Amino acid sequence: MKAVLGCEYSYDVTPLLVGGANCVAPNNPSVLKCASDFADRTSIAGGLHALGIGNNGGVGGFLTNALGGNAVSGLVNLFTGQGSTADVAFGGTRGGLPGAGEGPAGRLSNGIAGVVQDSIAIGANGILNAGGEITTLAGTATTAGLTGAEYATGVGWIKFGYDAASYAAGLAGCAAGLIN
Amino acid sequence: MGRSGALTLWQQIMLDVFAPPIITAIWWLFSAGWSGLLGTSESDVVKSWRRPAMWTVLAVCYILMFGITAYAYFFRHR
């Protein structure tokens, strides 16, 4: 494996492949961390931060990260040990996965981000069910034929799909040396 | 063929083959949790979205990863 995992490589690939730990520069980030960093930079929260939104911490910063952060990178960080104690508190024991269930245990496992997402989802559900249409950047969009919850489900899935795609791009780019 | 990445071409291809299903599985977990949270898991509309959405995510991940690999290994330094 030494010929394959030689010292010339930029990243610690041991999270992905067994062996070669001694031939990796000790201070270089892993491919997974590089991919997570890229995914976070290109997340909705990263874009908002680049625009100066949510940079001052507080409620604004909290909401920006809770709703716009990359869900996939958050989960991967948790399982690869790159997540901090704050990440666990933020994402809960479920790593930010929504749908933890009812009761105190469920709410606790949902983490701070999950509780915020719950509240937003319930709120959006109520608004959409009441009005039947929403105002978007392109104008007013009707949700006829869909319930508010179904519409919100689709929006959430698209967001998670974007998170998955940006993480995949980051993973390939980092492994190929295109992204640092 | 000149490029200096973290992995060899063979390792990169293995990553490109195996990572998208894992990422798609994570997406599946998130989407299932989200629809469960909203109470739409049993909705016929949402059920009809699930498989096409999953295949779309998987396809996009494969296209992105193999596309980036092809660019890095075969086109970048031409």
Short mmCIF file of N, CA and C in Angstrom, two decimals, chain A residues 9-155:
data_model
loop_
_atom_site.label_atom_id
_atom_site.label_comp_id
_atom_site.label_asym_id
_atom_site.label_seq_id
_atom_site.Cartn_x
_atom_site.Cartn_y
_atom_site.Cartn_z
N TYR A 9 1.15 12.48 -1.07
CA TYR A 9 -0.25 12.88 -1.09
C TYR A 9 -0.52 14.01 -0.11
N SER A 10 -1.46 14.81 -0.48
CA SER A 10 -1.72 16.01 0.28
C SER A 10 -2.58 15.76 1.51
N TYR A 11 -3.42 14.73 1.45
CA TYR A 11 -4.40 14.56 2.51
C TYR A 11 -4.24 13.23 3.21
N ASP A 12 -4.71 13.18 4.42
CA ASP A 12 -4.77 11.93 5.16
C ASP A 12 -5.95 11.14 4.64
N VAL A 13 -5.67 10.05 3.96
CA VAL A 13 -6.76 9.28 3.36
C VAL A 13 -7.17 8.11 4.24
N THR A 14 -6.62 8.02 5.44
CA THR A 14 -6.94 6.88 6.30
C THR A 14 -8.40 6.76 6.67
N PRO A 15 -9.16 7.83 6.75
CA PRO A 15 -10.58 7.61 7.01
C PRO A 15 -11.25 6.82 5.89
N LEU A 16 -10.71 6.91 4.68
CA LEU A 16 -11.33 6.23 3.55
C LEU A 16 -10.67 4.88 3.29
N LEU A 17 -9.38 4.80 3.46
CA LEU A 17 -8.65 3.60 3.08
C LEU A 17 -7.75 3.16 4.22
N VAL A 18 -7.65 1.88 4.38
CA VAL A 18 -6.85 1.35 5.49
C VAL A 18 -5.38 1.40 5.12
N GLY A 19 -4.57 1.81 6.06
CA GLY A 19 -3.13 1.80 5.86
C GLY A 19 -2.56 3.12 5.43
N GLY A 20 -1.24 3.21 5.43
CA GLY A 20 -0.58 4.41 4.92
C GLY A 20 -0.53 5.56 5.87
N ALA A 21 -0.87 5.35 7.14
CA ALA A 21 -0.95 6.46 8.08
C ALA A 21 0.41 7.12 8.30
N ASN A 22 1.48 6.34 8.18
CA ASN A 22 2.79 6.90 8.45
C ASN A 22 3.33 7.73 7.29
N CYS A 23 2.69 7.62 6.16
CA CYS A 23 3.18 8.32 4.99
C CYS A 23 2.33 9.54 4.66
N VAL A 24 1.66 10.07 5.64
CA VAL A 24 0.78 11.20 5.41
C VAL A 24 1.28 12.39 6.21
N ALA A 25 1.32 13.53 5.60
CA ALA A 25 1.74 14.72 6.31
C ALA A 25 0.81 14.94 7.50
N PRO A 26 1.32 15.07 8.70
CA PRO A 26 0.47 15.06 9.90
C PRO A 26 -0.47 16.25 10.03
N ASN A 27 -0.10 17.37 9.48
CA ASN A 27 -0.93 18.55 9.69
C ASN A 27 -1.94 18.80 8.57
N ASN A 28 -1.95 17.94 7.56
CA ASN A 28 -2.88 18.16 6.47
C ASN A 28 -4.26 17.61 6.80
N PRO A 29 -5.30 18.28 6.37
CA PRO A 29 -6.65 17.80 6.66
C PRO A 29 -6.98 16.56 5.85
N SER A 30 -7.93 15.79 6.32
CA SER A 30 -8.35 14.60 5.60
C SER A 30 -9.23 14.99 4.42
N VAL A 31 -9.42 14.03 3.54
CA VAL A 31 -10.30 14.26 2.40
C VAL A 31 -11.71 14.57 2.88
N LEU A 32 -12.14 13.82 3.89
CA LEU A 32 -13.50 14.04 4.40
C LEU A 32 -13.64 15.43 5.00
N LYS A 33 -12.62 15.88 5.72
CA LYS A 33 -12.71 17.22 6.31
C LYS A 33 -12.68 18.28 5.22
N CYS A 34 -11.82 18.05 4.23
CA CYS A 34 -11.76 18.99 3.10
C CYS A 34 -13.12 19.07 2.41
N ALA A 35 -13.74 17.90 2.20
CA ALA A 35 -15.06 17.87 1.55
C ALA A 35 -16.11 18.57 2.41
N SER A 36 -16.03 18.36 3.73
CA SER A 36 -16.98 19.03 4.62
C SER A 36 -16.80 20.54 4.59
N ASP A 37 -15.54 20.96 4.59
CA ASP A 37 -15.27 22.40 4.54
C ASP A 37 -15.83 23.01 3.24
N PHE A 38 -15.59 22.30 2.13
CA PHE A 38 -16.10 22.78 0.85
C PHE A 38 -17.63 22.84 0.86
N ALA A 39 -18.24 21.77 1.39
CA ALA A 39 -19.71 21.72 1.43
C ALA A 39 -20.27 22.83 2.31
N ASP A 40 -19.57 23.12 3.40
CA ASP A 40 -20.04 24.21 4.28
C ASP A 40 -19.90 25.56 3.59
N ARG A 41 -18.78 25.73 2.86
CA ARG A 41 -18.57 27.01 2.16
C ARG A 41 -19.63 27.24 1.09
N THR A 42 -20.05 26.15 0.43
CA THR A 42 -21.01 26.29 -0.66
C THR A 42 -22.45 26.07 -0.20
N SER A 43 -22.64 25.92 1.10
CA SER A 43 -24.01 25.73 1.60
C SER A 43 -24.77 27.06 1.55
N ILE A 44 -26.05 26.96 1.78
CA ILE A 44 -26.87 28.17 1.82
C ILE A 44 -26.37 29.09 2.92
N ALA A 45 -26.01 28.51 4.06
CA ALA A 45 -25.49 29.32 5.16
C ALA A 45 -24.18 30.00 4.76
N GLY A 46 -23.32 29.25 4.02
CA GLY A 46 -22.06 29.82 3.56
C GLY A 46 -22.30 31.01 2.64
N GLY A 47 -23.29 30.88 1.77
CA GLY A 47 -23.63 31.99 0.87
C GLY A 47 -24.14 33.20 1.62
N LEU A 48 -24.98 32.93 2.61
CA LEU A 48 -25.51 34.03 3.41
C LEU A 48 -24.39 34.71 4.21
N HIS A 49 -23.48 33.90 4.75
CA HIS A 49 -22.35 34.47 5.48
C HIS A 49 -21.49 35.32 4.55
N ALA A 50 -21.31 34.84 3.30
CA ALA A 50 -20.52 35.61 2.34
C ALA A 50 -21.17 36.95 2.03
N LEU A 51 -22.48 36.99 2.13
CA LEU A 51 -23.21 38.24 1.90
C LEU A 51 -23.27 39.10 3.17
N GLY A 52 -22.68 38.59 4.23
CA GLY A 52 -22.64 39.35 5.48
C GLY A 52 -23.83 39.10 6.38
N ILE A 53 -24.63 38.09 6.01
CA ILE A 53 -25.82 37.78 6.80
C ILE A 53 -25.48 36.71 7.83
N GLY A 54 -25.79 36.98 9.08
CA GLY A 54 -25.58 36.01 10.14
C GLY A 54 -24.14 35.91 10.61
N ASN A 55 -23.33 36.91 10.26
CA ASN A 55 -21.91 36.84 10.66
C ASN A 55 -21.66 37.32 12.08
N ASN A 56 -22.63 37.99 12.65
CA ASN A 56 -22.41 38.59 13.96
C ASN A 56 -22.85 37.68 15.12
N GLY A 57 -23.12 36.44 14.80
CA GLY A 57 -23.56 35.52 15.84
C GLY A 57 -24.98 35.84 16.26
N GLY A 58 -25.28 35.54 17.51
CA GLY A 58 -26.62 35.81 18.02
C GLY A 58 -27.68 34.99 17.31
N VAL A 59 -28.90 35.50 17.37
CA VAL A 59 -30.02 34.76 16.80
C VAL A 59 -29.88 34.64 15.28
N GLY A 60 -29.43 35.72 14.63
CA GLY A 60 -29.29 35.71 13.18
C GLY A 60 -28.30 34.65 12.71
N GLY A 61 -27.15 34.63 13.34
CA GLY A 61 -26.14 33.64 12.98
C GLY A 61 -26.60 32.23 13.29
N PHE A 62 -27.29 32.09 14.40
CA PHE A 62 -27.80 30.79 14.81
C PHE A 62 -28.80 30.26 13.79
N LEU A 63 -29.74 31.10 13.39
CA LEU A 63 -30.76 30.67 12.44
C LEU A 63 -30.15 30.37 11.08
N THR A 64 -29.16 31.21 10.68
CA THR A 64 -28.50 30.98 9.40
C THR A 64 -27.86 29.61 9.36
N ASN A 65 -27.14 29.26 10.42
CA ASN A 65 -26.47 27.97 10.46
C ASN A 65 -27.45 26.82 10.63
N ALA A 66 -28.50 27.06 11.43
CA ALA A 66 -29.46 25.98 11.69
C ALA A 66 -30.21 25.57 10.44
N LEU A 67 -30.56 26.54 9.64
CA LEU A 67 -31.41 26.25 8.48
C LEU A 67 -30.63 26.08 7.19
N GLY A 68 -29.47 26.73 7.09
CA GLY A 68 -28.77 26.73 5.81
C GLY A 68 -27.51 25.91 5.77
N GLY A 69 -27.05 25.40 6.90
CA GLY A 69 -25.82 24.61 6.90
C GLY A 69 -25.98 23.31 6.14
N ASN A 70 -24.84 22.75 5.71
CA ASN A 70 -24.89 21.51 4.95
C ASN A 70 -25.17 20.34 5.89
N ALA A 71 -26.29 19.68 5.68
CA ALA A 71 -26.71 18.60 6.57
C ALA A 71 -25.80 17.39 6.45
N VAL A 72 -25.36 17.09 5.23
CA VAL A 72 -24.53 15.90 5.01
C VAL A 72 -23.18 16.06 5.70
N SER A 73 -22.56 17.22 5.53
CA SER A 73 -21.24 17.42 6.15
C SER A 73 -21.36 17.41 7.67
N GLY A 74 -22.45 17.94 8.19
CA GLY A 74 -22.65 17.91 9.63
C GLY A 74 -22.73 16.49 10.16
N LEU A 75 -23.44 15.64 9.43
CA LEU A 75 -23.58 14.25 9.85
C LEU A 75 -22.26 13.50 9.72
N VAL A 76 -21.56 13.73 8.60
CA VAL A 76 -20.27 13.05 8.38
C VAL A 76 -19.28 13.49 9.45
N ASN A 77 -19.25 14.77 9.76
CA ASN A 77 -18.32 15.27 10.79
C ASN A 77 -18.58 14.60 12.14
N LEU A 78 -19.84 14.38 12.41
CA LEU A 78 -20.19 13.76 13.68
C LEU A 78 -19.63 12.34 13.77
N PHE A 79 -19.73 11.60 12.67
CA PHE A 79 -19.31 10.20 12.68
C PHE A 79 -17.80 10.04 12.48
N THR A 80 -17.15 11.03 11.90
CA THR A 80 -15.69 10.93 11.72
C THR A 80 -14.94 11.59 12.86
N GLY A 81 -15.67 12.03 13.87
CA GLY A 81 -15.02 12.61 15.03
C GLY A 81 -14.53 14.02 14.82
N GLN A 82 -14.95 14.65 13.73
CA GLN A 82 -14.53 16.02 13.46
C GLN A 82 -15.51 17.03 14.03
N GLY A 83 -16.65 16.53 14.49
CA GLY A 83 -17.62 17.43 15.07
C GLY A 83 -17.23 17.81 16.49
N SER A 84 -17.48 19.04 16.87
CA SER A 84 -17.12 19.50 18.20
C SER A 84 -18.28 19.22 19.16
N THR A 85 -18.05 19.49 20.43
CA THR A 85 -19.13 19.36 21.42
C THR A 85 -20.28 20.28 21.05
N ALA A 86 -19.92 21.45 20.54
CA ALA A 86 -20.96 22.38 20.11
C ALA A 86 -21.78 21.80 18.97
N ASP A 87 -21.09 21.08 18.07
CA ASP A 87 -21.82 20.47 16.94
C ASP A 87 -22.83 19.47 17.45
N VAL A 88 -22.43 18.68 18.46
CA VAL A 88 -23.34 17.68 19.01
C VAL A 88 -24.54 18.36 19.68
N ALA A 89 -24.25 19.42 20.43
CA ALA A 89 -25.34 20.16 21.06
C ALA A 89 -26.25 20.76 20.00
N PHE A 90 -25.62 21.21 18.92
CA PHE A 90 -26.39 21.86 17.86
C PHE A 90 -27.20 20.84 17.07
N GLY A 91 -26.55 19.75 16.70
CA GLY A 91 -27.23 18.75 15.88
C GLY A 91 -27.95 17.69 16.67
N GLY A 92 -27.64 17.59 17.96
CA GLY A 92 -28.27 16.56 18.77
C GLY A 92 -27.62 15.21 18.52
N THR A 93 -28.07 14.22 19.24
CA THR A 93 -27.48 12.89 19.09
C THR A 93 -27.83 12.29 17.74
N ARG A 94 -28.79 12.87 17.04
CA ARG A 94 -29.15 12.38 15.72
C ARG A 94 -28.38 13.11 14.63
N GLY A 95 -27.46 13.99 15.01
CA GLY A 95 -26.64 14.67 14.02
C GLY A 95 -27.43 15.60 13.12
N GLY A 96 -28.52 16.11 13.62
CA GLY A 96 -29.31 17.05 12.83
C GLY A 96 -30.37 16.39 11.99
N LEU A 97 -30.44 15.05 12.03
CA LEU A 97 -31.49 14.37 11.27
C LEU A 97 -32.85 14.76 11.83
N PRO A 98 -33.73 15.22 10.99
CA PRO A 98 -35.05 15.60 11.48
C PRO A 98 -35.90 14.38 11.79
N GLY A 99 -37.02 14.62 12.45
CA GLY A 99 -37.97 13.56 12.69
C GLY A 99 -37.63 12.68 13.86
N ALA A 100 -37.22 13.28 14.97
CA ALA A 100 -36.77 12.49 16.11
C ALA A 100 -37.92 11.91 16.93
N GLY A 101 -39.11 12.41 16.73
CA GLY A 101 -40.23 11.88 17.48
C GLY A 101 -40.66 12.80 18.61
N GLU A 102 -41.68 12.35 19.31
CA GLU A 102 -42.27 13.20 20.35
C GLU A 102 -41.60 12.97 21.70
N GLY A 103 -41.94 13.81 22.64
CA GLY A 103 -41.46 13.64 24.01
C GLY A 103 -40.12 14.30 24.25
N PRO A 104 -39.74 14.43 25.53
CA PRO A 104 -38.48 15.09 25.87
C PRO A 104 -37.26 14.41 25.26
N ALA A 105 -37.24 13.07 25.28
CA ALA A 105 -36.09 12.35 24.72
C ALA A 105 -35.95 12.64 23.23
N GLY A 106 -37.07 12.65 22.55
CA GLY A 106 -37.04 12.94 21.12
C GLY A 106 -36.56 14.34 20.84
N ARG A 107 -37.05 15.29 21.63
CA ARG A 107 -36.64 16.68 21.43
C ARG A 107 -35.15 16.84 21.72
N LEU A 108 -34.66 16.16 22.77
CA LEU A 108 -33.25 16.27 23.13
C LEU A 108 -32.38 15.69 22.02
N SER A 109 -32.80 14.54 21.49
CA SER A 109 -31.99 13.91 20.45
C SER A 109 -32.00 14.73 19.17
N ASN A 110 -32.99 15.57 19.03
CA ASN A 110 -33.10 16.40 17.83
C ASN A 110 -32.08 17.52 17.82
N GLY A 111 -31.58 17.92 18.96
CA GLY A 111 -30.60 19.00 19.02
C GLY A 111 -31.24 20.35 18.79
N ILE A 112 -30.42 21.37 18.91
CA ILE A 112 -30.91 22.75 18.75
C ILE A 112 -31.40 22.98 17.34
N ALA A 113 -30.59 22.52 16.36
CA ALA A 113 -30.97 22.74 14.95
C ALA A 113 -32.29 22.05 14.63
N GLY A 114 -32.45 20.85 15.17
CA GLY A 114 -33.67 20.10 14.89
C GLY A 114 -34.90 20.78 15.46
N VAL A 115 -34.75 21.33 16.66
CA VAL A 115 -35.87 22.04 17.27
C VAL A 115 -36.26 23.26 16.45
N VAL A 116 -35.23 23.98 15.97
CA VAL A 116 -35.52 25.16 15.13
C VAL A 116 -36.19 24.72 13.84
N GLN A 117 -35.66 23.64 13.22
CA GLN A 117 -36.27 23.16 11.98
C GLN A 117 -37.70 22.71 12.20
N ASP A 118 -37.95 22.07 13.34
CA ASP A 118 -39.31 21.67 13.67
C ASP A 118 -40.25 22.88 13.67
N SER A 119 -39.79 23.93 14.36
CA SER A 119 -40.62 25.12 14.49
C SER A 119 -40.89 25.76 13.14
N ILE A 120 -39.83 25.84 12.31
CA ILE A 120 -39.99 26.43 10.99
C ILE A 120 -40.94 25.60 10.14
N ALA A 121 -40.78 24.28 10.21
CA ALA A 121 -41.62 23.40 9.40
C ALA A 121 -43.08 23.52 9.80
N ILE A 122 -43.31 23.54 11.10
CA ILE A 122 -44.69 23.65 11.58
C ILE A 122 -45.28 25.00 11.18
N GLY A 123 -44.45 26.05 11.30
CA GLY A 123 -44.91 27.38 10.91
C GLY A 123 -45.21 27.47 9.43
N ALA A 124 -44.29 26.95 8.61
CA ALA A 124 -44.48 26.99 7.16
C ALA A 124 -45.70 26.18 6.77
N ASN A 125 -45.88 25.07 7.43
CA ASN A 125 -47.02 24.21 7.15
C ASN A 125 -48.33 24.98 7.38
N GLY A 126 -48.38 25.69 8.51
CA GLY A 126 -49.58 26.44 8.83
C GLY A 126 -49.84 27.56 7.83
N ILE A 127 -48.78 28.28 7.45
CA ILE A 127 -48.93 29.39 6.51
C ILE A 127 -49.42 28.88 5.16
N LEU A 128 -48.78 27.81 4.66
CA LEU A 128 -49.12 27.31 3.34
C LEU A 128 -50.53 26.72 3.32
N ASN A 129 -50.90 26.04 4.39
CA ASN A 129 -52.25 25.48 4.44
C ASN A 129 -53.30 26.58 4.49
N ALA A 130 -52.93 27.68 5.16
CA ALA A 130 -53.90 28.76 5.31
C ALA A 130 -54.05 29.56 4.02
N GLY A 131 -52.92 29.84 3.35
CA GLY A 131 -52.96 30.73 2.20
C GLY A 131 -53.05 30.04 0.88
N GLY A 132 -52.45 28.91 0.73
CA GLY A 132 -52.48 28.19 -0.53
C GLY A 132 -51.52 28.72 -1.57
N GLU A 133 -50.79 29.77 -1.27
CA GLU A 133 -49.80 30.26 -2.22
C GLU A 133 -48.69 30.97 -1.44
N ILE A 134 -47.52 31.05 -2.06
CA ILE A 134 -46.41 31.72 -1.41
C ILE A 134 -45.80 32.72 -2.38
N THR A 135 -45.11 33.71 -1.86
CA THR A 135 -44.43 34.70 -2.69
C THR A 135 -42.96 34.32 -2.80
N THR A 136 -42.50 34.12 -4.02
CA THR A 136 -41.11 33.77 -4.24
C THR A 136 -40.40 34.93 -4.92
N LEU A 137 -39.10 34.77 -5.19
CA LEU A 137 -38.36 35.81 -5.90
C LEU A 137 -38.91 36.04 -7.29
N ALA A 138 -39.48 34.98 -7.87
CA ALA A 138 -40.01 35.09 -9.23
C ALA A 138 -41.47 35.52 -9.25
N GLY A 139 -42.04 35.77 -8.11
CA GLY A 139 -43.44 36.17 -8.06
C GLY A 139 -44.22 35.27 -7.14
N THR A 140 -45.51 35.22 -7.38
CA THR A 140 -46.35 34.40 -6.53
C THR A 140 -46.48 33.00 -7.12
N ALA A 141 -46.24 32.02 -6.32
CA ALA A 141 -46.34 30.64 -6.78
C ALA A 141 -47.51 29.98 -6.07
N THR A 142 -48.31 29.29 -6.85
CA THR A 142 -49.43 28.59 -6.24
C THR A 142 -49.00 27.21 -5.77
N THR A 143 -49.60 26.76 -4.75
CA THR A 143 -49.33 25.40 -4.29
C THR A 143 -50.57 24.54 -4.47
N ALA A 144 -51.42 24.94 -5.44
CA ALA A 144 -52.65 24.19 -5.69
C ALA A 144 -52.33 22.75 -6.01
N GLY A 145 -53.10 21.86 -5.48
CA GLY A 145 -52.86 20.44 -5.71
C GLY A 145 -51.97 19.82 -4.67
N LEU A 146 -51.28 20.64 -3.92
CA LEU A 146 -50.41 20.13 -2.86
C LEU A 146 -50.85 20.73 -1.54
N THR A 147 -50.72 19.95 -0.51
CA THR A 147 -50.92 20.53 0.82
C THR A 147 -49.66 21.29 1.19
N GLY A 148 -49.78 22.13 2.19
CA GLY A 148 -48.61 22.87 2.63
C GLY A 148 -47.49 21.95 3.08
N ALA A 149 -47.86 20.89 3.76
CA ALA A 149 -46.85 19.95 4.25
C ALA A 149 -46.15 19.26 3.09
N GLU A 150 -46.90 18.91 2.04
CA GLU A 150 -46.28 18.26 0.88
C GLU A 150 -45.34 19.22 0.17
N TYR A 151 -45.74 20.47 0.07
CA TYR A 151 -44.87 21.48 -0.55
C TYR A 151 -43.59 21.64 0.27
N ALA A 152 -43.76 21.75 1.57
CA ALA A 152 -42.59 21.91 2.45
C ALA A 152 -41.69 20.67 2.39
N THR A 153 -42.30 19.50 2.21
CA THR A 153 -41.52 18.28 2.08
C THR A 153 -40.62 18.36 0.85
N GLY A 154 -41.20 18.79 -0.27
CA GLY A 154 -40.42 18.91 -1.51
C GLY A 154 -39.28 19.90 -1.39
N VAL A 155 -39.57 21.04 -0.75
CA VAL A 155 -38.53 22.06 -0.57
C VAL A 155 -37.39 21.50 0.28
#
